[in-house]
Backbone as ProteinMPNN parsed JSONL, in Angstrom:
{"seq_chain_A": "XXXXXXXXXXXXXXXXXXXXXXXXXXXXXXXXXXXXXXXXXXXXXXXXXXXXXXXXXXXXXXXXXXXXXXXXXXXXXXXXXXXXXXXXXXXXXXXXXXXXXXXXXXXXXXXXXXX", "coords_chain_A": {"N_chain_A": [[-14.16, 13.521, 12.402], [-16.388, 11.216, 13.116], [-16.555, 9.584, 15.216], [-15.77, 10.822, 17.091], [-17.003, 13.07, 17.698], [-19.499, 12.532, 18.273], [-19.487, 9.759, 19.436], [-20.358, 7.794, 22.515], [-18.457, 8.259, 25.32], [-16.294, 6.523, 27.286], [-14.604, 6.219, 30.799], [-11.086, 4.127, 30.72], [-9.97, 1.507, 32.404], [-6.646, 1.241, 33.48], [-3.167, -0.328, 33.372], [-1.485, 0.386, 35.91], [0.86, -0.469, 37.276], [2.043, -1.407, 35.401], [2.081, -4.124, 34.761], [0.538, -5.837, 33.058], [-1.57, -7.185, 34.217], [-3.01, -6.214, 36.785], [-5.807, -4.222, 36.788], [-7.007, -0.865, 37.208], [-9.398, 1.762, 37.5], [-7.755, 5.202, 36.858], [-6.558, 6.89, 39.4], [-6.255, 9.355, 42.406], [-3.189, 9.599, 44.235], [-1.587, 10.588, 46.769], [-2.889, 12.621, 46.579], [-2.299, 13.517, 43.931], [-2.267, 13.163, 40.601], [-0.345, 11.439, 38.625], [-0.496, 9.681, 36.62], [-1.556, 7.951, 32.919], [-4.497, 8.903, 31.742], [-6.84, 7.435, 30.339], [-9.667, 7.61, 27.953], [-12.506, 6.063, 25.642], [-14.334, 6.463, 22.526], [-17.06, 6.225, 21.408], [-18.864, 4.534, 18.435], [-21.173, 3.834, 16.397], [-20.255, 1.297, 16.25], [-17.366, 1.185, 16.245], [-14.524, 2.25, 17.789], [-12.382, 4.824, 19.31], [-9.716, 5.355, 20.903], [-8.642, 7.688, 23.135], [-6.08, 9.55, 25.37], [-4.514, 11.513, 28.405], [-1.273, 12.54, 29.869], [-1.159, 13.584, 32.846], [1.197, 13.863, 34.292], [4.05, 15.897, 33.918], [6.18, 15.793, 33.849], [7.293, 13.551, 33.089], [6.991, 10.763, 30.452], [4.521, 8.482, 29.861], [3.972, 5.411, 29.981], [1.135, 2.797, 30.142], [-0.549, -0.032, 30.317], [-3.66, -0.236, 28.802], [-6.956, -0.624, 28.396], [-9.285, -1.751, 25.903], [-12.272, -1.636, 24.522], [-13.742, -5.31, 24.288], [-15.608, -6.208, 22.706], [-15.338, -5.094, 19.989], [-12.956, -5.661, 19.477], [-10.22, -8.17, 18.426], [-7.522, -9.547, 19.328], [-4.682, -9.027, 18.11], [-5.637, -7.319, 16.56], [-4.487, -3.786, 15.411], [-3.969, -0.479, 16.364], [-3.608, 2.457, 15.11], [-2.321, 5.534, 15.726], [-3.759, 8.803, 15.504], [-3.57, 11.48, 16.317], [-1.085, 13.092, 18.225], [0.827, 14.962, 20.832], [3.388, 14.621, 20.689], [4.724, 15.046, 17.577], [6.282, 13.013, 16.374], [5.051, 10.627, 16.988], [2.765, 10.065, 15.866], [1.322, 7.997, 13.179], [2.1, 5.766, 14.141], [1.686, 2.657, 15.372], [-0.366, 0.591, 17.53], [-0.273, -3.108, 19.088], [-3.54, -4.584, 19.656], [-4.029, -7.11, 22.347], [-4.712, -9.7, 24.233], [-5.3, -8.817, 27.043], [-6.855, -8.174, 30.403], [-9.45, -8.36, 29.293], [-9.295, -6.892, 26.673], [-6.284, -5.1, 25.456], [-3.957, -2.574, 24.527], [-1.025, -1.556, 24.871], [0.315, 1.944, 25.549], [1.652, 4.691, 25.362], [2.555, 7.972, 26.379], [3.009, 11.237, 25.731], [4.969, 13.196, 28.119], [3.145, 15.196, 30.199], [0.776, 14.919, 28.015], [-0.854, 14.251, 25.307], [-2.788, 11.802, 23.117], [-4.189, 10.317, 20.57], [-5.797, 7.212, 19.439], [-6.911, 5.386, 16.849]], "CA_chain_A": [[-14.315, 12.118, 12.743], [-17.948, 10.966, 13.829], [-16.718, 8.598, 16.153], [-15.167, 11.767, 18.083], [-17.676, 14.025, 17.647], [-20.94, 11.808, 18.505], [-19.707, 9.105, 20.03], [-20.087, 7.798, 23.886], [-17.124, 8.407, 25.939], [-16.633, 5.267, 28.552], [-13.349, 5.938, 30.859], [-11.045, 3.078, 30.51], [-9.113, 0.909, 33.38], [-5.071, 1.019, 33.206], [-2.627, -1.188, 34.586], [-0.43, 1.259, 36.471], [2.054, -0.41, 37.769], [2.842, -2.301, 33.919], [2.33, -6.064, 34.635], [-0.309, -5.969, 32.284], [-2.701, -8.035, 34.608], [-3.853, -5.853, 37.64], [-5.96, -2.765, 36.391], [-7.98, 0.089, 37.982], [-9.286, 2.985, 36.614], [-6.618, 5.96, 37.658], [-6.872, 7.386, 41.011], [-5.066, 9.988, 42.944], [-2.109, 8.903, 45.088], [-0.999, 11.506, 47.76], [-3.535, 14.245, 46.197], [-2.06, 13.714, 42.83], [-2.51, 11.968, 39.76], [0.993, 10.774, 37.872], [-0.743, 8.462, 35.301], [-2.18, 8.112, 32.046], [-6.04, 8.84, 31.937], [-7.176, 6.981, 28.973], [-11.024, 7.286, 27.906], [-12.661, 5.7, 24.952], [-15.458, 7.209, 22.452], [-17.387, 4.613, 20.658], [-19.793, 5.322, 18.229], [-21.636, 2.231, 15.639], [-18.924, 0.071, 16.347], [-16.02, 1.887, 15.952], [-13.864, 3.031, 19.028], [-11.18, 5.621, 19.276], [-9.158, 5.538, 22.487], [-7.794, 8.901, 23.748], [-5.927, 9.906, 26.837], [-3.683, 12.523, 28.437], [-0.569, 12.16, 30.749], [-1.104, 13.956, 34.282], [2.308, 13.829, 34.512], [4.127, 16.899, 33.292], [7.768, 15.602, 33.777], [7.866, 12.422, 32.649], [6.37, 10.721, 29.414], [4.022, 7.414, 30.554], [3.176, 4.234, 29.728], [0.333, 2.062, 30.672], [-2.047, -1.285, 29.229], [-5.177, 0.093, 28.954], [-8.264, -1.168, 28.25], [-10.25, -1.788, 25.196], [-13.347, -2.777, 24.03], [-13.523, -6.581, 24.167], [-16.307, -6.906, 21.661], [-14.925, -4.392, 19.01], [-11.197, -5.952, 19.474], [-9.356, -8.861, 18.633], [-5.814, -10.123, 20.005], [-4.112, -8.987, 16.9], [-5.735, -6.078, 15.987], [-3.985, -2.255, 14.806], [-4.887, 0.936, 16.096], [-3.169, 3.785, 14.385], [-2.46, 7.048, 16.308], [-3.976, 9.713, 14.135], [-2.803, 12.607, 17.015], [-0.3, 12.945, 19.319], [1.687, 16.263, 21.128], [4.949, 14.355, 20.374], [4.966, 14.512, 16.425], [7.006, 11.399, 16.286], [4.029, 9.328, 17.559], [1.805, 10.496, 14.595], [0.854, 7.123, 12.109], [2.917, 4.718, 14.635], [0.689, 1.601, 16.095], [0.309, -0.397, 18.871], [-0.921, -3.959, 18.767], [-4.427, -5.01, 20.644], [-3.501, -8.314, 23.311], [-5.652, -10.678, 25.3], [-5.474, -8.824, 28.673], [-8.003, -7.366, 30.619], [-10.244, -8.169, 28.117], [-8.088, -6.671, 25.247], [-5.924, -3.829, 26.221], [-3.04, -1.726, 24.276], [0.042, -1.253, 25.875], [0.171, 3.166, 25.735], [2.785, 5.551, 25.708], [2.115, 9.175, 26.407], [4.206, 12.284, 25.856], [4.83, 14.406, 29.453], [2.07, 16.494, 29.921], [0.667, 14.826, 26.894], [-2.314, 13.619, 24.754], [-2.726, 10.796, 22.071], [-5.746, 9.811, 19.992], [-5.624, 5.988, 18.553], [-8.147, 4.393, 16.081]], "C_chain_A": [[-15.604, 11.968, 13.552], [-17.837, 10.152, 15.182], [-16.099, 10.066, 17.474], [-16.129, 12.755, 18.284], [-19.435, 13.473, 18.268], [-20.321, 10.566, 19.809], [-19.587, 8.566, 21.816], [-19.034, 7.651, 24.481], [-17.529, 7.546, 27.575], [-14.446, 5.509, 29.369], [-13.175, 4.565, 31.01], [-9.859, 3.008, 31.816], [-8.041, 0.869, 32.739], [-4.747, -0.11, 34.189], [-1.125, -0.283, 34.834], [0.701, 0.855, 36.997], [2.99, -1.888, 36.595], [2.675, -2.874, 33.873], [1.078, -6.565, 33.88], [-1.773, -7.265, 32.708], [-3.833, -7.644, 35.607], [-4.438, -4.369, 36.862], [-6.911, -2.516, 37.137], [-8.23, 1.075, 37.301], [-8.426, 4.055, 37.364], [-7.265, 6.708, 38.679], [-5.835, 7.833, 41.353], [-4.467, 8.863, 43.718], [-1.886, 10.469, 45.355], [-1.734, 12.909, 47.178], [-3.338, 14.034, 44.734], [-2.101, 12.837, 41.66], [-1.505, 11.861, 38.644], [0.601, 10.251, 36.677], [-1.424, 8.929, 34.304], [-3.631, 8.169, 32.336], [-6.571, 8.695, 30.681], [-8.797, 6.874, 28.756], [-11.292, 6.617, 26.381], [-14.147, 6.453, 24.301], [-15.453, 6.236, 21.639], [-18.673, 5.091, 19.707], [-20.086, 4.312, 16.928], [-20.426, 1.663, 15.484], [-17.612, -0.036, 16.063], [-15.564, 3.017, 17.34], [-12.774, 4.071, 18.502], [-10.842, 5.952, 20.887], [-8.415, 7.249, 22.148], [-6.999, 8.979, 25.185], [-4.755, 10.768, 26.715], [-2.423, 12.072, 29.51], [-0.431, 13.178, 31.594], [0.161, 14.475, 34.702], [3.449, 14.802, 33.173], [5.913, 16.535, 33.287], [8.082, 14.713, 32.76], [7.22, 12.088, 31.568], [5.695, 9.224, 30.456], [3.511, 6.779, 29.782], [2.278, 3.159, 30.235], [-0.431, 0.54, 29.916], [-3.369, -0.173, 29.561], [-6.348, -0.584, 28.374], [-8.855, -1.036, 27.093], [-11.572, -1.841, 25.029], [-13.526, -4.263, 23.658], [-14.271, -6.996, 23.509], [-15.833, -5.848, 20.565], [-13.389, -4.892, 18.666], [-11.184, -7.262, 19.2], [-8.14, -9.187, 18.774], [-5.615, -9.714, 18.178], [-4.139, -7.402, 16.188], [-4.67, -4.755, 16.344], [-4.492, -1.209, 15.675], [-3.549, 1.688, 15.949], [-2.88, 4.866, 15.296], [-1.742, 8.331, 15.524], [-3.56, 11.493, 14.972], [-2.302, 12.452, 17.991], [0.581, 14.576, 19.504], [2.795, 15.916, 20.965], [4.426, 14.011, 19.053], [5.199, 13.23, 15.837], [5.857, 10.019, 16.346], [3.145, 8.796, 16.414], [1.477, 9.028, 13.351], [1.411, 5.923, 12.915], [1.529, 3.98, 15.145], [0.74, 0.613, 16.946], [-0.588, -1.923, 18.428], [-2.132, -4.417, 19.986], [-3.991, -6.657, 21.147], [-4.67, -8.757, 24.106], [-5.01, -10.043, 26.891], [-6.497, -7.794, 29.499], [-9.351, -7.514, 29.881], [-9.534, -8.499, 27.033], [-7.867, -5.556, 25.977], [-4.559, -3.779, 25.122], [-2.182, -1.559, 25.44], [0.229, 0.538, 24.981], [1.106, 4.29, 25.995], [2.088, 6.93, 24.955], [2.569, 10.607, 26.576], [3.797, 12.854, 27.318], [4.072, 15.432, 29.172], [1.42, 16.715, 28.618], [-0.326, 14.59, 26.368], [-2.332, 13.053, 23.013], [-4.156, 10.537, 21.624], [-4.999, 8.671, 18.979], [-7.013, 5.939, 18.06], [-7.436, 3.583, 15.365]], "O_chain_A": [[-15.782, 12.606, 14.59], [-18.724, 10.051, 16.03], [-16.181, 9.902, 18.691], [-15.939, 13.382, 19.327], [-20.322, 14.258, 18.602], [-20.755, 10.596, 20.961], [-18.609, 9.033, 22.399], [-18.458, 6.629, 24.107], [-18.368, 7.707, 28.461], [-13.411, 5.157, 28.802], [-14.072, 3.763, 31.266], [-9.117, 3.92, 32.181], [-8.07, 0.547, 31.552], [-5.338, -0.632, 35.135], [-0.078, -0.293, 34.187], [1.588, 1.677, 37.225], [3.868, -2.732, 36.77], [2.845, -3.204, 32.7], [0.647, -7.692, 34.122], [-2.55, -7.893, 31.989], [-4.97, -8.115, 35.651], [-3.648, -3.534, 36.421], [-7.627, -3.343, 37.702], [-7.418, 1.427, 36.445], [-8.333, 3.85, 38.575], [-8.445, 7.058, 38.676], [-4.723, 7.388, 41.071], [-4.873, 7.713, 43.886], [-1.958, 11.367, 44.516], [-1.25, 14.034, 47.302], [-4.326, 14.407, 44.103], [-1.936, 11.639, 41.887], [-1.943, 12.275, 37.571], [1.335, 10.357, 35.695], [-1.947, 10.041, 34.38], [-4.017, 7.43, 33.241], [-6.773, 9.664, 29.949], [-9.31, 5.981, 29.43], [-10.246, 6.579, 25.733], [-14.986, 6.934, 25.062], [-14.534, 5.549, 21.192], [-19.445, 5.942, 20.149], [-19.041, 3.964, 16.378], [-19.734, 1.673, 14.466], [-16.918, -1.0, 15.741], [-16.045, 4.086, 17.714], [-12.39, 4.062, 17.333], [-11.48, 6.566, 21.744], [-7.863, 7.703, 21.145], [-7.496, 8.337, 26.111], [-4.084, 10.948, 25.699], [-2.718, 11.018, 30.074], [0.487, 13.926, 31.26], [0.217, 15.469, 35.426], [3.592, 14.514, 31.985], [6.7, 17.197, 32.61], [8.851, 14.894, 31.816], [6.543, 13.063, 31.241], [6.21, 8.919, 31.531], [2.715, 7.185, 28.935], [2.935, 2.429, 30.976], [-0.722, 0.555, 28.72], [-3.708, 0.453, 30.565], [-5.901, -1.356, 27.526], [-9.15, 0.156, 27.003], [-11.97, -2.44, 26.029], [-13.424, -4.42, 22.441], [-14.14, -8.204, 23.312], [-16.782, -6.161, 19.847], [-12.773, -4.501, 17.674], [-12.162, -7.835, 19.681], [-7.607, -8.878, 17.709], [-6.338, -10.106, 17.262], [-3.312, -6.678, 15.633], [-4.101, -4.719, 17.435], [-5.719, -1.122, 15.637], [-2.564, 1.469, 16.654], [-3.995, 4.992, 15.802], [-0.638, 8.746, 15.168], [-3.321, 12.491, 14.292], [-2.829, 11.727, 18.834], [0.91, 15.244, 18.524], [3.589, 16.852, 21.049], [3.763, 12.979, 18.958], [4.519, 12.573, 15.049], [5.902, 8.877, 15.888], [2.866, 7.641, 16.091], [1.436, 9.603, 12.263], [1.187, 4.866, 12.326], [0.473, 4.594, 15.295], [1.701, -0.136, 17.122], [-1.454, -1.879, 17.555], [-1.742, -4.592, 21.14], [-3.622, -7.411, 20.246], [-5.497, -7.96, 24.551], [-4.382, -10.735, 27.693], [-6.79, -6.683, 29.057], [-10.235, -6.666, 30.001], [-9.203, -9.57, 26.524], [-8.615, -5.022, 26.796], [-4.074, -4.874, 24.835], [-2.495, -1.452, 26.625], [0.282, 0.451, 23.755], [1.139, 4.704, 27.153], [1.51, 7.117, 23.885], [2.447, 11.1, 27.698], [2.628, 12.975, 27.685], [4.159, 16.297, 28.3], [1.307, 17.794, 28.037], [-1.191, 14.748, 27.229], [-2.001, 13.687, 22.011], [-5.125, 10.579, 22.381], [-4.118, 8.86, 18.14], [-8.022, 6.326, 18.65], [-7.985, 2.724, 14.675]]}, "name": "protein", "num_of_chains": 1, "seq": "XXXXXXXXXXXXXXXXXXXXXXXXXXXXXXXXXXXXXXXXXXXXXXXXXXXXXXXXXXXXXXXXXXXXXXXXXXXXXXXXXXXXXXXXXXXXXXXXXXXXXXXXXXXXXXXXXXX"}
């Protein structure tokens, strides 16, 4: 995939505590970092979000952040790998927040690639 292999990697702001309106990019808490860490690689006008989950117990979900000129409210992305099998061709829908942002679920101690 060219867009993975070439293209610029921009991390992306979550909204950590779900309400799909306040976001930050992730940051420890007490030394440690619990959350999803979602980056994006972009490459002629084609994104692919990635990220991993920090969090080795639990599985996590977050909004994260898009591209707001590559996205519209409506749009697909696909997730073409995931460490939970199950995840593998499933899709989330892009939303008017933040910009545009995916809502993100991330196996424990995990890692997802959408396009």
């Amino acid at each position: 995939n060219i867009v993975l292999r070439r293209g610029r990697q921009y991390l992306r702001p979550i909204s950590a505590a779900n309400d799909g309106v306040n976001f930050n990019l992730p940051e420890m808490v007490g030394g440690h970092i619990r959350f999803v860490v979602p980056w994006s690689r972009i490459f002629n006008g084609k994104e692919v979000l990635l990220a991993i989950n920090t969090d080795y117990d639990q599985p996590r979900t977050a909004w994260v952040t898009v591209d707001n000129e590559l996205h519209q409210a409506g749009d697909v992305l696909q997730c073409i790998y995931s460490t939970d099998t199950a995840q593998i061709n499933q899709s989330i829908t892009v939303e008017a927040r933040n910009g545009k942002a995916v809502l993100l679920r991330v196996p424990a101690a995990g890692f997802v690639i959408f396009e």
